Each structure stands twice: as structure tokens, then as C-alpha cells.
Coordinates of C-alpha atoms in Angstrom, one line a residue:
M25 CA 124.4 125.9 96.9
T26 CA 119.8 126.9 98.0
T27 CA 118.5 125.1 99.7
Q28 CA 115.1 123.0 98.3
Q29 CA 111.8 124.0 100.2
L30 CA 110.6 122.2 102.5
K31 CA 106.5 121.7 101.8
V32 CA 103.7 121.5 105.0
L33 CA 100.5 121.3 104.8
I34 CA 98.4 121.9 107.6
I35 CA 95.3 119.3 108.7
E36 CA 93.7 121.5 111.5
D37 CA 90.1 121.8 112.7
D38 CA 89.7 124.9 114.3
P39 CA 91.5 128.0 112.2
R40 CA 92.7 129.5 115.8
N41 CA 95.6 126.6 116.3
A42 CA 95.6 126.7 112.1
E43 CA 96.5 130.1 112.3
I44 CA 99.1 129.8 115.0
Q45 CA 100.6 126.9 113.3
R46 CA 101.0 128.7 109.9
R47 CA 102.8 131.8 111.8
F48 CA 105.7 129.6 113.9
L49 CA 105.9 128.2 110.3
E50 CA 106.9 131.7 109.0
R51 CA 109.2 132.3 111.4
I52 CA 111.2 128.7 110.1
D53 CA 113.7 129.4 107.3
G54 CA 112.9 126.9 103.7
V55 CA 109.7 126.2 104.9
E56 CA 107.3 126.2 102.0
L57 CA 102.7 126.4 103.4
V58 CA 100.9 124.5 100.4
G59 CA 97.7 125.5 102.5
I60 CA 95.4 124.9 105.5
A61 CA 93.2 121.5 105.2
H62 CA 90.0 122.0 108.0
S63 CA 88.9 118.8 107.5
L64 CA 90.2 115.4 106.0
A65 CA 88.1 115.7 102.3
S66 CA 89.6 119.5 101.4
A67 CA 92.9 117.5 102.5
Q68 CA 92.9 115.4 100.3
D69 CA 92.0 117.9 97.5
L70 CA 95.5 120.1 98.8
I71 CA 97.3 116.4 99.2
E72 CA 96.4 116.1 95.2
V73 CA 97.2 119.1 93.9
F74 CA 99.9 119.9 96.2
A75 CA 102.3 116.9 97.1
P76 CA 103.8 118.0 100.4
Q77 CA 106.5 116.9 101.3
L78 CA 105.8 117.0 105.8
M79 CA 102.0 117.5 106.7
L80 CA 100.7 118.8 110.4
L81 CA 98.3 116.6 111.6
D82 CA 95.0 116.3 114.1
V83 CA 94.0 113.6 115.6
H84 CA 90.1 114.7 115.9
L85 CA 88.2 116.5 112.9
P86 CA 84.9 116.2 111.4
D87 CA 85.1 114.0 109.1
G88 CA 87.2 111.3 110.7
N89 CA 90.1 111.3 112.4
G90 CA 93.6 111.6 111.1
L91 CA 94.9 108.5 112.8
E92 CA 92.5 106.5 110.7
V93 CA 93.1 108.1 108.0
L94 CA 96.8 107.9 108.4
R95 CA 96.8 104.4 108.5
Q96 CA 94.5 103.8 105.7
W97 CA 97.5 106.3 103.5
R98 CA 100.6 104.4 104.4
A99 CA 97.9 101.3 102.5
E100 CA 98.2 103.7 100.2
H101 CA 101.6 103.9 100.2
K102 CA 101.7 107.9 100.8
T103 CA 105.5 109.4 100.5
F104 CA 104.7 112.0 102.3
D105 CA 105.8 112.4 107.2
V106 CA 103.4 113.7 109.3
I107 CA 103.8 115.2 112.5
L108 CA 101.1 114.3 114.6
I109 CA 99.8 118.1 117.5
T110 CA 97.2 117.0 118.7
A111 CA 95.2 117.4 122.8
A112 CA 95.0 113.2 122.7
K113 CA 97.4 112.3 125.9
E114 CA 95.3 108.9 126.1
V115 CA 98.7 106.3 126.3
D116 CA 96.1 104.4 123.3
T117 CA 96.4 107.3 121.0
V118 CA 100.2 108.1 121.1
R119 CA 101.2 103.7 120.5
S120 CA 98.1 104.1 117.5
A121 CA 100.3 107.2 116.3
L122 CA 104.1 104.5 116.3
H123 CA 102.1 102.5 115.1
A124 CA 101.1 103.6 112.5
G125 CA 104.6 105.9 111.3
V126 CA 104.1 109.7 113.0
F127 CA 107.5 111.5 112.3
E128 CA 107.2 112.9 116.0
Y129 CA 104.0 113.2 118.4
I130 CA 103.3 116.4 119.6
L131 CA 101.0 117.9 122.7
K132 CA 99.1 121.2 122.7
P133 CA 99.5 123.7 122.9
L134 CA 102.2 123.9 120.9
V135 CA 105.2 126.4 121.5
Y136 CA 106.9 127.1 118.8
E137 CA 110.7 126.0 120.0
R138 CA 109.1 122.7 119.6
L139 CA 108.5 123.2 116.4
E140 CA 111.1 124.4 115.1
E141 CA 113.1 121.7 116.9
S142 CA 110.9 118.9 115.0
I143 CA 110.8 120.8 111.3
E144 CA 115.0 120.9 112.3
R145 CA 114.7 117.1 113.2
Y146 CA 112.8 116.2 109.5
R147 CA 115.6 118.3 107.7
R148 CA 118.3 117.1 108.5
H149 CA 116.2 113.4 108.1
L150 CA 115.5 113.9 104.8
L151 CA 119.5 115.2 104.5
T152 CA 120.3 112.0 105.9
L153 CA 119.1 109.7 104.0
A154 CA 120.0 111.6 100.2
N155 CA 122.9 111.9 100.7
L156 CA 122.9 107.8 101.8
D157 CA 123.2 105.0 98.6
Q158 CA 123.6 102.3 100.9
V159 CA 123.2 102.6 104.7
G160 CA 125.7 100.4 107.7
Q161 CA 123.6 99.7 110.9
R162 CA 125.3 102.5 112.3
D163 CA 123.8 104.8 109.4
V164 CA 120.1 103.2 110.4
D165 CA 120.0 103.8 114.7
N166 CA 120.9 107.3 113.2
I167 CA 118.5 107.3 110.9
I168 CA 115.7 105.7 113.3
T169 CA 116.8 107.4 116.8
K170 CA 114.1 108.7 118.5
P171 CA 113.7 112.2 119.5
I172 CA 114.8 113.9 123.0
N173 CA 111.6 114.0 124.7
T174 CA 110.3 116.4 127.5
V175 CA 111.2 113.9 130.4
E176 CA 115.0 113.8 128.6
K177 CA 115.1 117.2 128.7
E178 CA 114.3 118.1 131.8
R179 CA 117.3 116.2 132.7
I180 CA 119.3 118.7 129.9
P181 CA 121.8 120.9 132.9
K182 CA 121.5 124.4 132.9
G183 CA 123.2 126.3 130.3
I184 CA 123.3 123.7 128.3
D185 CA 120.2 124.2 125.6
S186 CA 118.9 121.0 123.6
L187 CA 119.1 122.5 119.6
T188 CA 123.2 123.1 119.7
L189 CA 123.0 120.5 122.0
E190 CA 121.9 118.2 118.5
K191 CA 124.1 120.2 116.5
V192 CA 127.3 119.2 118.2
I193 CA 126.2 116.0 117.6
Q194 CA 125.6 115.9 114.8
L195 CA 128.9 116.7 113.9
M196 CA 131.2 114.9 116.4
Q197 CA 129.0 112.1 115.0
G198 CA 131.2 112.7 111.3
S199 CA 133.8 114.3 112.7
A200 CA 137.8 113.2 113.6
A201 CA 138.5 114.2 117.1
A202 CA 138.3 118.7 117.8
T203 CA 138.9 120.0 119.9
A204 CA 136.7 122.8 121.7
D205 CA 138.1 125.7 119.3
E206 CA 137.6 123.6 116.4
V207 CA 133.7 122.6 117.4
G208 CA 133.1 126.5 118.7
T209 CA 134.0 126.8 114.2
Q210 CA 131.5 124.6 112.7
I211 CA 128.6 125.4 114.8
G212 CA 129.3 129.9 115.2
A213 CA 129.3 129.9 119.0
S214 CA 132.2 129.9 121.0
R215 CA 135.0 128.2 122.0
T216 CA 134.0 128.4 126.1
T217 CA 130.5 127.5 125.3
A218 CA 131.3 124.6 122.6
R219 CA 133.6 123.1 125.7
R220 CA 130.9 123.2 127.9
Y221 CA 128.9 121.3 125.6
L222 CA 131.4 118.6 125.1
E223 CA 132.7 118.3 129.0
Y224 CA 128.7 118.1 129.6
M225 CA 128.8 115.2 125.9
V226 CA 132.1 113.8 128.2
T227 CA 129.8 112.9 131.4
T228 CA 127.3 111.6 129.8
G229 CA 130.2 109.4 127.6
Q230 CA 128.5 110.1 124.2
L231 CA 133.1 111.5 123.6
R232 CA 135.7 110.7 124.8
A233 CA 138.8 113.9 126.0
E234 CA 142.5 112.9 125.5
V235 CA 145.0 115.6 126.1
S236 CA 147.4 116.6 123.3
Y237 CA 150.2 119.4 122.5
G238 CA 149.7 122.2 119.8
S239 CA 152.1 123.3 118.1
V240 CA 154.0 125.4 120.6
G241 CA 153.6 123.2 122.2
R242 CA 150.4 124.0 124.9
P243 CA 148.7 121.2 126.2
E244 CA 145.1 120.7 124.7
R245 CA 141.9 118.6 124.8
R246 CA 140.6 116.6 121.6
Y247 CA 137.3 114.9 121.8
C248 CA 136.8 112.4 119.4
W249 CA 132.7 110.3 119.4
V250 CA 132.4 107.4 121.2
T251 CA 132.1 104.9 119.5
K252 CA 129.5 101.6 121.1
T253 CA 130.1 97.7 119.6
G254 CA 128.7 95.3 119.7
T255 CA 128.2 92.8 123.2

């Protein structure tokens, strides 16, 4: 099955930063860059013509403030989403961005891996919504779960990659108990690599490990997602 292209618009007044974003997007499969706008006026034209699903938006633009126009778009019930890419580190700006409903907030200078991670997370977000008719509490929790932030990433031990970790989390959330062999096959990794991630998730309380015996009597560890119940 062919994955539908994700239509992305860049809104960035600095040509060099816009070019960096363009080159990064070209390296990510399944992304179609529909245009680059260096002002809010030109962005509005591109939005009307190409109807992007996602915008990479700066805050400080020559003809206005990105957050102010985002609030206007939300008031007009525009359906696209926004990843804010900015040098603004003020807490008030971050708070305003969250209130305006940005999907993610990325600080400059932009790093390719961080953008790739955000795009893939957004793609999974769209897929989750597309596959749901009605939602339960767990579905809602998964939809609005915030990404791993920089502080949390620094706490991840050496040898654990955040992107691979998210793959394992997504897999284990939606499956029954599985062995390291089975998980490795699903994520395209070796049994040893898969087990490293699974054991890490046991230590964080996300998984529970149980010993079972295979057809030849050899004990093996099976891992299952820990469902947290309300109090």
C-alpha cells in the first residue's frame, strides 16, 4: 500500500534557515514540500492554493507574528497543524504556543534528527486518528501524549535510541505478549537489540516480563504492556 504524501509548507523569513529546512524535508520519505513562504502574506496564498496538512512556522516574520496569525487561523477553524521552529526561548512564548495548539515546539538551530522525529510522530498521529471511529480513554491518552523532551532524552541511558524506543513502545502498546525475537523481527533489529529495549522498558515500568517455556522446553522471557488502572 502506498503511503499518502504529507503536504508540508515552510514559513521562514531567513532564506538560509528555509533552505536548511527544505534540505532536511527532502531526506524524509513521504513528505511533499508544497512551498516556502518568507512572509505571512505569501504563506496565506500558498495555504489557499495547496492546502498543506502541516506547516513549519517561525514566530518572528517581517509582516507579523507567527503565533498571532496561528491564533487567527485557529479562530477560523483551519484544519492544518503546526510545528513551531524558532529561536524564541521565552517561557511566555512557549506558553502562548501551547495555548495556540502547536503540535510541537522546536528550538533553533534545527537538527535533522529532531525534525525527522517530529515528522514521523505527526505521521503516526494522523494514522491513529484515521484508524479510529470512536475513542476510549486509552486512545485519547495516546493521541495527546507529549513527545519525549530534551530533558527526558538526556535521561535515556547510552545504547537506547529515542526513535527505536518509540517504535518498540508503539508495537508493545498494540500487541499481546511478545518475545525479544518477535519484537526484533517487527522492528527490523536483532534479538539482542530488541531485548535491550524491552529490558529497559521493564525498568521504567512500561512492560512486565514473564518466563514461559517454548516447544522444546527452553525458557524464554515474554514481555507485555503494563496497563495502568485508575485509583
